[in-house]
Short mmCIF file of C-alpha atoms in Angstrom, two decimals:
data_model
loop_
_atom_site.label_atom_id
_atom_site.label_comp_id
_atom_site.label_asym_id
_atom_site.label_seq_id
_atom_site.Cartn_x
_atom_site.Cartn_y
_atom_site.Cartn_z
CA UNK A 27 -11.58 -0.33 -3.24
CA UNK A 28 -9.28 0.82 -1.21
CA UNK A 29 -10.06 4.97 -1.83
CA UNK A 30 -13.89 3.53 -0.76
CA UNK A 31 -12.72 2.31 2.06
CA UNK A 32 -10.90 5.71 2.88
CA UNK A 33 -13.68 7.21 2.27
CA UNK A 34 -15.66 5.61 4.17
CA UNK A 35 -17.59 3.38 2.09
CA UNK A 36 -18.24 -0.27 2.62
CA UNK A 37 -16.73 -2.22 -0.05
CA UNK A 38 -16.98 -5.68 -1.81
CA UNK A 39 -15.03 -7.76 -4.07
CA UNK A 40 -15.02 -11.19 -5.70
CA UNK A 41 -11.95 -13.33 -5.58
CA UNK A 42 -13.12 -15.25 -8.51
CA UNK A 43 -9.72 -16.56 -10.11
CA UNK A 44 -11.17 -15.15 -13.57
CA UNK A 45 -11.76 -11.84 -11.89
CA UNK A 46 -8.11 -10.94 -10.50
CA UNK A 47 -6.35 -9.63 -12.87
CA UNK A 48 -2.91 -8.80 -10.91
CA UNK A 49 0.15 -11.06 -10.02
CA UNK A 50 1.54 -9.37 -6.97
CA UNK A 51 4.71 -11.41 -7.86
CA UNK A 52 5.06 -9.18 -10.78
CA UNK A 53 5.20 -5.93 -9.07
CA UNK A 54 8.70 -4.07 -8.29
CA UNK A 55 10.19 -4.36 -4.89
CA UNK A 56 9.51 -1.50 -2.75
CA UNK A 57 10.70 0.52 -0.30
CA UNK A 58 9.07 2.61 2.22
CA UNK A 59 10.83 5.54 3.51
CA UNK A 60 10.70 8.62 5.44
CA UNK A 61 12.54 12.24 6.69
CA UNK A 62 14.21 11.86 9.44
CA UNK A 63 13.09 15.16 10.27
CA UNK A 64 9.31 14.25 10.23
CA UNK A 65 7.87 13.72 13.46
CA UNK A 66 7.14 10.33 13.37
CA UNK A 67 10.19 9.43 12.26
CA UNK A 68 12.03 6.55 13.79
CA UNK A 69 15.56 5.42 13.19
CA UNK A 70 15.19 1.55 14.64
CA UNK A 71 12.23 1.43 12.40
CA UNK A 72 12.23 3.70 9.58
CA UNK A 73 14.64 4.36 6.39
CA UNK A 74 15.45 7.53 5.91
CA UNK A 75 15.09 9.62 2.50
CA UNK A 76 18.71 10.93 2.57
CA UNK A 77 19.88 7.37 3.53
CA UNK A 78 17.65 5.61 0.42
CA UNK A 79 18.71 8.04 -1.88
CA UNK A 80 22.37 7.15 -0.95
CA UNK A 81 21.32 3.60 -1.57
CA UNK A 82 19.12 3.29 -4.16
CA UNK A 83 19.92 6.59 -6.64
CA UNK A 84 18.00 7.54 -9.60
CA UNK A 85 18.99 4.96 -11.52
CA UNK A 86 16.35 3.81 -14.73
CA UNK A 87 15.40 0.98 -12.53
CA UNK A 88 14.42 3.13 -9.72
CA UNK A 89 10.94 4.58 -9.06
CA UNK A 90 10.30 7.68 -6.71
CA UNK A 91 7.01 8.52 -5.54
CA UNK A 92 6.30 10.81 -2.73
CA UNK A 93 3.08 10.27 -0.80
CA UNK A 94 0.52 13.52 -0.45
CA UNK A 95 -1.22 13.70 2.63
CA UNK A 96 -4.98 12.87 1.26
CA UNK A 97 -7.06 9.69 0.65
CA UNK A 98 -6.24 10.69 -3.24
CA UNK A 99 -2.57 10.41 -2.39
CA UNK A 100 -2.57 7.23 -0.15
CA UNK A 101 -4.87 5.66 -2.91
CA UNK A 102 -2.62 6.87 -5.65
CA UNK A 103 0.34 5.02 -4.12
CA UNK A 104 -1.31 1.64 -4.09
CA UNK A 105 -2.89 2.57 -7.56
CA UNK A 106 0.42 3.29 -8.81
CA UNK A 107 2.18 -0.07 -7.38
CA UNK A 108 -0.64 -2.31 -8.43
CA UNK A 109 -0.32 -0.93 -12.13
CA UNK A 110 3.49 -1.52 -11.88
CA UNK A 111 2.51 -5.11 -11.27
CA UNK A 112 -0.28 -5.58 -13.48
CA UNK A 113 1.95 -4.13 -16.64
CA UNK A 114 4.51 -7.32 -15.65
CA UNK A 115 7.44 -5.07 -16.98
CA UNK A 116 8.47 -3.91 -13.54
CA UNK A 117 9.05 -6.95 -11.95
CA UNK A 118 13.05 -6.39 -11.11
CA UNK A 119 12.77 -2.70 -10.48
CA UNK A 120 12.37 -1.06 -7.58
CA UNK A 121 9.20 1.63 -6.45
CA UNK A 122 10.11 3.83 -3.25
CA UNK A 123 7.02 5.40 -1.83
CA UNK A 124 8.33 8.46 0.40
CA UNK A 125 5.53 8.85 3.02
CA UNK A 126 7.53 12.23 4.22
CA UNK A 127 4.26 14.66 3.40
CA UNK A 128 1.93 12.67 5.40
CA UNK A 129 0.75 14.47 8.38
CA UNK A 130 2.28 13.17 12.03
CA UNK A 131 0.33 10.62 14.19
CA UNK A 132 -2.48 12.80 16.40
CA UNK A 133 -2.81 15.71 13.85
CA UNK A 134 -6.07 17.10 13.23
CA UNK A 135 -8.30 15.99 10.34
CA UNK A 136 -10.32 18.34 9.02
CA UNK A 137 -12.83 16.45 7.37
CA UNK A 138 -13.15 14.03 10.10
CA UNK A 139 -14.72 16.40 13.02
CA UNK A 140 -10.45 17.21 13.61
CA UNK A 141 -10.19 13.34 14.74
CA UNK A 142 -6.49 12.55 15.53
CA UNK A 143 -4.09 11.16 11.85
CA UNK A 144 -2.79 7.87 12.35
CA UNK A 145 0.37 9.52 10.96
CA UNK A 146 2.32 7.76 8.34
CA UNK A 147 3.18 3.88 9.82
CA UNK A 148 0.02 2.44 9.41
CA UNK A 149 0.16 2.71 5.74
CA UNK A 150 3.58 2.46 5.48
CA UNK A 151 3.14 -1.39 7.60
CA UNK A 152 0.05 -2.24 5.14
CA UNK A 153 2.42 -1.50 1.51
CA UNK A 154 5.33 -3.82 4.10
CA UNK A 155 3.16 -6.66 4.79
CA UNK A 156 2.03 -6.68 1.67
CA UNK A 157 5.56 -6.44 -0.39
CA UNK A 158 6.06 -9.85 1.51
CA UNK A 159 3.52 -11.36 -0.44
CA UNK A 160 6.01 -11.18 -3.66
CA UNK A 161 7.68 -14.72 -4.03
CA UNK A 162 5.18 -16.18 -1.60
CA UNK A 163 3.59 -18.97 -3.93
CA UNK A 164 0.21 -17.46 -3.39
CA UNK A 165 -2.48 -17.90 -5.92
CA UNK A 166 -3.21 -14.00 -7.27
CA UNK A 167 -7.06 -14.24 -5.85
CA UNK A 168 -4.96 -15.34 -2.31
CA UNK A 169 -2.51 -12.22 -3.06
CA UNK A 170 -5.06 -10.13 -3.78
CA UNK A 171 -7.42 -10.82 -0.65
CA UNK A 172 -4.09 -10.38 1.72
CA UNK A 173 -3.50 -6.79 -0.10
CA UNK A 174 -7.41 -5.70 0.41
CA UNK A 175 -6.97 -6.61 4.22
CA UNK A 176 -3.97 -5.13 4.91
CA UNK A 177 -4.21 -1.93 3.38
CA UNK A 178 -8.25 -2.13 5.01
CA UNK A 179 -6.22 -2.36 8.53
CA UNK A 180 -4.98 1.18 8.12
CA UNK A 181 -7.86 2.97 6.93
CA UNK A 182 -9.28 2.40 10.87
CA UNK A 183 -8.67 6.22 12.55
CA UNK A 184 -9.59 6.91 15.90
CA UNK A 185 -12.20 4.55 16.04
CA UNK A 186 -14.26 6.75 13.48
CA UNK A 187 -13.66 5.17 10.43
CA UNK A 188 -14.55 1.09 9.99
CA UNK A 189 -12.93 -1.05 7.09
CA UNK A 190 -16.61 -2.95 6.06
CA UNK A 191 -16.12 -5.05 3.60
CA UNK A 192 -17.65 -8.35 1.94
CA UNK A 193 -15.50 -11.31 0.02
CA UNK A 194 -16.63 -13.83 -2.13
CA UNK A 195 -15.96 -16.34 -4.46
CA UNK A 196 -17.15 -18.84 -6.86
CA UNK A 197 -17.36 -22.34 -5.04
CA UNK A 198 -16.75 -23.70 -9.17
CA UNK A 199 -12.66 -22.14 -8.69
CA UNK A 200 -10.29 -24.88 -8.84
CA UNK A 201 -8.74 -23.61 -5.52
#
């Protein structure tokens, strides 16, 4: 859903509890970080590669992905985390998305008529907010219609993109 959405598609989804399939509370922690030499780059808000790599190492229970700078890549990263948690094996390791190769904030597009990026915090806030979910004693549809909103927040660029979408779900669900 979330490539439509990048691609500017409008999207729907049923939250039927027979129809979600993934327990965010399965899915490895995760970590969002990012050079300290990219522009965006922040040090009261951001973690830095060099500083995460100091922190968090190689180790088997560590997971490195870096971001590329395309809907394919942004999707990818959210594909990749959402498998984690669907396979329920990954549950105590630990996924670090580096966002490092996504373009700075006010960068052309080109396939958007050169519109301005919106740079890499606005996805980097969506996989944030929803990492919180984990632990939260949501229901998975609940999980899983948090996840489709935030991550529809970011896709909004320069007022030329909209996040349409349509939720429903059986009134027969226990809750």
């Amino acid at each position: 859903l979330f490539y439509l959405l990048l691609n500017g598609s409008g999207v729907g989804r049923s939250y039927d509890n027979d129809l979600i399939l993934v327990d965010w509370d399965h899915a490895p922690n995760l970590r969002c970080v990012l050079s300290d030499t990219h522009p965006d780059f922040n040090w009261s808000q951001h973690e830095s590669v060099r500083d995460a790599k100091h922190k968090y190492g190689t180790g088997k229970n560590v997971m490195w992905h870096e971001v590329e700078d395309s809907r394919e890549g942004w999707a990818k990263a959210l594909e990749l985390w959402e498998n984690a948690a669907f396979e329920k094996i990954h549950k105590d390791k630990l996924l670090i998305l580096d966002f490092s190769k996504v373009r700075p904030k006010g960068s052309p597009i080109g396939g958007m008529q050169n519109r301005p990026a919106s740079g890499p915090k606005e996805l980097m806030d969506a996989f944030e907010k929803s990492a919180k979910l984990k632990g939260a004693g949501l229901a998975p549809w609940k999980q899983a219609m948090h996840v489709d909103h935030y991550f529809a927040e970011c896709v909004l660029v320069a007022g030329a993109r909209r996040a349409a979408r349509m939720a429903t779900k059986s009134y027969r669900d226990w809750e």
